[in-house]
Amino acid sequence: MSGPSDHAPPPRRPKPGVKARSAARLAAVQALYQIEVTGRPATGVVKEFVVHRLGIEQEEGERLHDADQDFFGDLVRGASERRAEIDTLIGPALTADWPLDRLDSILRATLRMAIYEFLARPDVPARVVINEYLDVAHAFFAGSEPAFANGVLNTLARRLRPAEFA
């Protein structure tokens, strides 16, 4: 007689590339931050990250070396090229007391990257985008910033992808 464990499904494994995409998102936020701070073009920053950051283990325990490099490049170039459009979408989701230019630059980069995915990556469900960038926010912030990002991303996801929330 077989017991319940004889028919248990195998442990769920993440889809191939899931962790690689998460690592790419984390690196993309860092790259977008670097672009904003230095004013360097996205193409140069992408190349620098691919050569010097994505290929090695980071001291802080980040697993950027596992990043999906093509996905990373698309995110950084796309968010950088569409920054003005993205900023006009983020602005109305913020309060008058906290306009976009008053937010921490890493938080701005996180929001911009997520909005780019809402706009340009319909292959990624909005809820996945929100969860992924909340993880990124938690990687950088221990305070109220992740909750703030969650509110902004939920608001914008419903505006930009209403069919996914119907």
PDB file of C-alpha atoms in Angstrom:
ATOM      1  CA  MET A   1       0.000   0.000   0.000  1.00  0.00           C
ATOM      2  CA  SER A   2       1.414   3.350  -0.918  1.00  0.00           C
ATOM      3  CA  GLY A   3       1.495   6.232   1.502  1.00  0.00           C
ATOM      4  CA  PRO A   4       0.846   9.884   0.785  1.00  0.00           C
ATOM      5  CA  SER A   5       4.543  10.594   0.274  1.00  0.00           C
ATOM      6  CA  ASP A   6       4.699   8.050  -2.555  1.00  0.00           C
ATOM      7  CA  HIS A   7       2.599  10.363  -4.717  1.00  0.00           C
ATOM      8  CA  ALA A   8       3.945  13.716  -3.595  1.00  0.00           C
ATOM      9  CA  PRO A   9       4.874  15.972  -6.462  1.00  0.00           C
ATOM     10  CA  PRO A  10       8.548  16.736  -6.877  1.00  0.00           C
ATOM     11  CA  PRO A  11       9.748  19.972  -5.313  1.00  0.00           C
ATOM     12  CA  ARG A  12       8.997  22.983  -7.443  1.00  0.00           C
ATOM     13  CA  ARG A  13      12.012  24.373  -9.163  1.00  0.00           C
ATOM     14  CA  PRO A  14      12.151  27.929 -10.390  1.00  0.00           C
ATOM     15  CA  LYS A  15      11.793  28.306 -14.115  1.00  0.00           C
ATOM     16  CA  PRO A  16      15.172  28.517 -15.823  1.00  0.00           C
ATOM     17  CA  GLY A  17      16.326  32.101 -15.843  1.00  0.00           C
ATOM     18  CA  VAL A  18      14.060  33.302 -13.016  1.00  0.00           C
ATOM     19  CA  LYS A  19      16.973  33.991 -10.657  1.00  0.00           C
ATOM     20  CA  ALA A  20      18.995  35.337 -13.562  1.00  0.00           C
ATOM     21  CA  ARG A  21      16.252  37.864 -14.260  1.00  0.00           C
ATOM     22  CA  SER A  22      16.041  38.860 -10.595  1.00  0.00           C
ATOM     23  CA  ALA A  23      19.801  39.446 -10.572  1.00  0.00           C
ATOM     24  CA  ALA A  24      19.473  41.432 -13.810  1.00  0.00           C
ATOM     25  CA  ARG A  25      16.830  43.661 -12.223  1.00  0.00           C
ATOM     26  CA  LEU A  26      18.998  44.373  -9.195  1.00  0.00           C
ATOM     27  CA  ALA A  27      21.972  45.218 -11.419  1.00  0.00           C
ATOM     28  CA  ALA A  28      19.761  47.300 -13.738  1.00  0.00           C
ATOM     29  CA  VAL A  29      18.608  49.499 -10.853  1.00  0.00           C
ATOM     30  CA  GLN A  30      22.249  50.019  -9.868  1.00  0.00           C
ATOM     31  CA  ALA A  31      23.175  50.837 -13.455  1.00  0.00           C
ATOM     32  CA  LEU A  32      20.290  53.291 -13.834  1.00  0.00           C
ATOM     33  CA  TYR A  33      21.418  54.960 -10.602  1.00  0.00           C
ATOM     34  CA  GLN A  34      24.948  55.213 -12.012  1.00  0.00           C
ATOM     35  CA  ILE A  35      23.633  56.757 -15.226  1.00  0.00           C
ATOM     36  CA  GLU A  36      21.713  59.385 -13.258  1.00  0.00           C
ATOM     37  CA  VAL A  37      24.621  60.227 -10.954  1.00  0.00           C
ATOM     38  CA  THR A  38      27.369  60.296 -13.582  1.00  0.00           C
ATOM     39  CA  GLY A  39      25.464  61.371 -16.688  1.00  0.00           C
ATOM     40  CA  ARG A  40      27.188  58.618 -18.670  1.00  0.00           C
ATOM     41  CA  PRO A  41      25.306  57.056 -21.582  1.00  0.00           C
ATOM     42  CA  ALA A  42      23.486  53.774 -21.011  1.00  0.00           C
ATOM     43  CA  THR A  43      25.571  51.870 -23.567  1.00  0.00           C
ATOM     44  CA  GLY A  44      28.813  52.577 -21.704  1.00  0.00           C
ATOM     45  CA  VAL A  45      27.336  51.711 -18.321  1.00  0.00           C
ATOM     46  CA  VAL A  46      25.863  48.464 -19.679  1.00  0.00           C
ATOM     47  CA  LYS A  47      29.264  47.474 -21.079  1.00  0.00           C
ATOM     48  CA  GLU A  48      30.987  48.323 -17.799  1.00  0.00           C
ATOM     49  CA  PHE A  49      28.528  46.235 -15.789  1.00  0.00           C
ATOM     50  CA  VAL A  50      28.783  43.268 -18.130  1.00  0.00           C
ATOM     51  CA  VAL A  51      32.577  43.266 -17.971  1.00  0.00           C
ATOM     52  CA  HIS A  52      33.214  44.308 -14.368  1.00  0.00           C
ATOM     53  CA  ARG A  53      30.161  43.483 -12.270  1.00  0.00           C
ATOM     54  CA  LEU A  54      28.007  40.788 -13.857  1.00  0.00           C
ATOM     55  CA  GLY A  55      30.871  38.409 -14.378  1.00  0.00           C
ATOM     56  CA  ILE A  56      32.144  38.269 -10.797  1.00  0.00           C
ATOM     57  CA  GLU A  57      30.855  37.468  -7.319  1.00  0.00           C
ATOM     58  CA  GLN A  58      30.122  40.662  -5.406  1.00  0.00           C
ATOM     59  CA  GLU A  59      31.565  41.223  -1.913  1.00  0.00           C
ATOM     60  CA  GLU A  60      28.177  42.034  -0.397  1.00  0.00           C
ATOM     61  CA  GLY A  61      26.818  38.617  -1.336  1.00  0.00           C
ATOM     62  CA  GLU A  62      24.905  39.876  -4.361  1.00  0.00           C
ATOM     63  CA  ARG A  63      24.640  37.304  -7.117  1.00  0.00           C
ATOM     64  CA  LEU A  64      25.001  39.705 -10.016  1.00  0.00           C
ATOM     65  CA  HIS A  65      27.255  37.251 -11.810  1.00  0.00           C
ATOM     66  CA  ASP A  66      24.165  35.107 -12.474  1.00  0.00           C
ATOM     67  CA  ALA A  67      22.322  37.970 -14.196  1.00  0.00           C
ATOM     68  CA  ASP A  68      20.656  37.492 -17.566  1.00  0.00           C
ATOM     69  CA  GLN A  69      22.848  39.892 -19.533  1.00  0.00           C
ATOM     70  CA  ASP A  70      20.452  40.379 -22.460  1.00  0.00           C
ATOM     71  CA  PHE A  71      17.555  41.155 -20.118  1.00  0.00           C
ATOM     72  CA  PHE A  72      19.818  43.481 -18.104  1.00  0.00           C
ATOM     73  CA  GLY A  73      20.852  45.377 -21.242  1.00  0.00           C
ATOM     74  CA  ASP A  74      17.255  45.743 -22.412  1.00  0.00           C
ATOM     75  CA  LEU A  75      16.165  47.075 -19.019  1.00  0.00           C
ATOM     76  CA  VAL A  76      18.952  49.618 -18.685  1.00  0.00           C
ATOM     77  CA  ARG A  77      18.866  50.903 -22.263  1.00  0.00           C
ATOM     78  CA  GLY A  78      15.066  50.951 -22.376  1.00  0.00           C
ATOM     79  CA  ALA A  79      14.526  52.708 -19.054  1.00  0.00           C
ATOM     80  CA  SER A  80      17.249  55.209 -19.872  1.00  0.00           C
ATOM     81  CA  GLU A  81      15.882  55.986 -23.350  1.00  0.00           C
ATOM     82  CA  ARG A  82      12.304  56.301 -22.082  1.00  0.00           C
ATOM     83  CA  ARG A  83      13.119  58.169 -18.868  1.00  0.00           C
ATOM     84  CA  ALA A  84      11.140  61.316 -19.701  1.00  0.00           C
ATOM     85  CA  GLU A  85       8.046  59.294 -20.601  1.00  0.00           C
ATOM     86  CA  ILE A  86       8.425  57.147 -17.479  1.00  0.00           C
ATOM     87  CA  ASP A  87       8.835  60.195 -15.240  1.00  0.00           C
ATOM     88  CA  THR A  88       5.609  61.737 -16.574  1.00  0.00           C
ATOM     89  CA  LEU A  89       3.808  58.535 -15.575  1.00  0.00           C
ATOM     90  CA  ILE A  90       5.347  58.349 -12.099  1.00  0.00           C
ATOM     91  CA  GLY A  91       4.741  62.013 -11.216  1.00  0.00           C
ATOM     92  CA  PRO A  92       0.938  61.839 -10.831  1.00  0.00           C
ATOM     93  CA  ALA A  93       1.246  58.762  -8.578  1.00  0.00           C
ATOM     94  CA  LEU A  94       3.282  60.767  -6.057  1.00  0.00           C
ATOM     95  CA  THR A  95       2.127  63.337  -3.540  1.00  0.00           C
ATOM     96  CA  ALA A  96       2.903  67.034  -3.810  1.00  0.00           C
ATOM     97  CA  ASP A  97       5.110  66.668  -0.713  1.00  0.00           C
ATOM     98  CA  TRP A  98       7.204  63.934  -2.353  1.00  0.00           C
ATOM     99  CA  PRO A  99       7.766  64.747  -6.039  1.00  0.00           C
ATOM    100  CA  LEU A 100      10.061  62.498  -8.041  1.00  0.00           C
ATOM    101  CA  ASP A 101      13.130  64.714  -7.667  1.00  0.00           C
ATOM    102  CA  ARG A 102      12.820  64.578  -3.873  1.00  0.00           C
ATOM    103  CA  LEU A 103      12.927  60.770  -3.719  1.00  0.00           C
ATOM    104  CA  ASP A 104      16.142  58.921  -2.969  1.00  0.00           C
ATOM    105  CA  SER A 105      17.971  58.271  -6.243  1.00  0.00           C
ATOM    106  CA  ILE A 106      17.946  54.471  -5.762  1.00  0.00           C
ATOM    107  CA  LEU A 107      14.196  54.587  -5.103  1.00  0.00           C
ATOM    108  CA  ARG A 108      13.755  56.676  -8.276  1.00  0.00           C
ATOM    109  CA  ALA A 109      15.787  54.139 -10.255  1.00  0.00           C
ATOM    110  CA  THR A 110      13.711  51.279  -8.819  1.00  0.00           C
ATOM    111  CA  LEU A 111      10.423  52.940  -9.774  1.00  0.00           C
ATOM    112  CA  ARG A 112      11.693  53.869 -13.231  1.00  0.00           C
ATOM    113  CA  MET A 113      12.873  50.355 -13.942  1.00  0.00           C
ATOM    114  CA  ALA A 114       9.562  48.827 -12.850  1.00  0.00           C
ATOM    115  CA  ILE A 115       7.566  51.270 -14.972  1.00  0.00           C
ATOM    116  CA  TYR A 116       9.741  50.446 -17.951  1.00  0.00           C
ATOM    117  CA  GLU A 117       8.851  46.783 -17.498  1.00  0.00           C
ATOM    118  CA  PHE A 118       5.142  47.656 -17.278  1.00  0.00           C
ATOM    119  CA  LEU A 119       5.443  49.532 -20.575  1.00  0.00           C
ATOM    120  CA  ALA A 120       7.840  47.417 -22.589  1.00  0.00           C
ATOM    121  CA  ARG A 121       7.711  43.885 -21.202  1.00  0.00           C
ATOM    122  CA  PRO A 122       4.158  42.568 -21.552  1.00  0.00           C
ATOM    123  CA  ASP A 123       5.670  39.075 -21.302  1.00  0.00           C
ATOM    124  CA  VAL A 124       6.178  39.730 -17.573  1.00  0.00           C
ATOM    125  CA  PRO A 125       2.939  39.908 -15.545  1.00  0.00           C
ATOM    126  CA  ALA A 126       2.453  43.158 -13.626  1.00  0.00           C
ATOM    127  CA  ARG A 127       2.257  41.360 -10.281  1.00  0.00           C
ATOM    128  CA  VAL A 128       5.626  39.732 -10.982  1.00  0.00           C
ATOM    129  CA  VAL A 129       7.126  43.135 -11.805  1.00  0.00           C
ATOM    130  CA  ILE A 130       5.774  44.559  -8.534  1.00  0.00           C
ATOM    131  CA  ASN A 131       7.105  41.657  -6.460  1.00  0.00           C
ATOM    132  CA  GLU A 132      10.505  41.735  -8.133  1.00  0.00           C
ATOM    133  CA  TYR A 133      11.014  45.450  -7.565  1.00  0.00           C
ATOM    134  CA  LEU A 134       9.762  45.212  -3.989  1.00  0.00           C
ATOM    135  CA  ASP A 135      12.546  42.672  -3.470  1.00  0.00           C
ATOM    136  CA  VAL A 136      14.965  45.173  -5.001  1.00  0.00           C
ATOM    137  CA  ALA A 137      13.646  47.933  -2.709  1.00  0.00           C
ATOM    138  CA  HIS A 138      14.100  45.657   0.317  1.00  0.00           C
ATOM    139  CA  ALA A 139      17.682  45.001  -0.781  1.00  0.00           C
ATOM    140  CA  PHE A 140      18.451  48.713  -0.500  1.00  0.00           C
ATOM    141  CA  PHE A 141      16.100  50.017   2.191  1.00  0.00           C
ATOM    142  CA  ALA A 142      15.104  48.944   5.690  1.00  0.00           C
ATOM    143  CA  GLY A 143      12.626  51.762   6.318  1.00  0.00           C
ATOM    144  CA  SER A 144       9.328  52.756   4.752  1.00  0.00           C
ATOM    145  CA  GLU A 145      10.657  53.015   1.187  1.00  0.00           C
ATOM    146  CA  PRO A 146       9.569  49.495   0.114  1.00  0.00           C
ATOM    147  CA  ALA A 147       6.001  50.184   1.289  1.00  0.00           C
ATOM    148  CA  PHE A 148       6.069  53.509  -0.550  1.00  0.00           C
ATOM    149  CA  ALA A 149       7.315  51.764  -3.715  1.00  0.00           C
ATOM    150  CA  ASN A 150       4.589  49.141  -3.338  1.00  0.00           C
ATOM    151  CA  GLY A 151       1.894  51.815  -3.270  1.00  0.00           C
ATOM    152  CA  VAL A 152       3.260  53.643  -6.293  1.00  0.00           C
ATOM    153  CA  LEU A 153       3.788  50.453  -8.306  1.00  0.00           C
ATOM    154  CA  ASN A 154       0.328  49.095  -7.495  1.00  0.00           C
ATOM    155  CA  THR A 155      -1.264  52.384  -8.555  1.00  0.00           C
ATOM    156  CA  LEU A 156       0.668  52.536 -11.811  1.00  0.00           C
ATOM    157  CA  ALA A 157       0.242  48.858 -12.633  1.00  0.00           C
ATOM    158  CA  ARG A 158      -3.539  49.270 -12.440  1.00  0.00           C
ATOM    159  CA  ARG A 159      -3.362  52.335 -14.706  1.00  0.00           C
ATOM    160  CA  LEU A 160      -0.946  50.866 -17.232  1.00  0.00           C
ATOM    161  CA  ARG A 161      -2.210  47.272 -17.283  1.00  0.00           C
ATOM    162  CA  PRO A 162      -5.849  47.411 -16.166  1.00  0.00           C
ATOM    163  CA  ALA A 163      -6.767  44.110 -17.851  1.00  0.00           C
ATOM    164  CA  GLU A 164      -4.469  42.242 -15.460  1.00  0.00           C
ATOM    165  CA  PHE A 165      -6.411  43.562 -12.468  1.00  0.00           C
ATOM    166  CA  ALA A 166      -9.964  43.233 -13.803  1.00  0.00           C
TER     167      ALA A 166
END
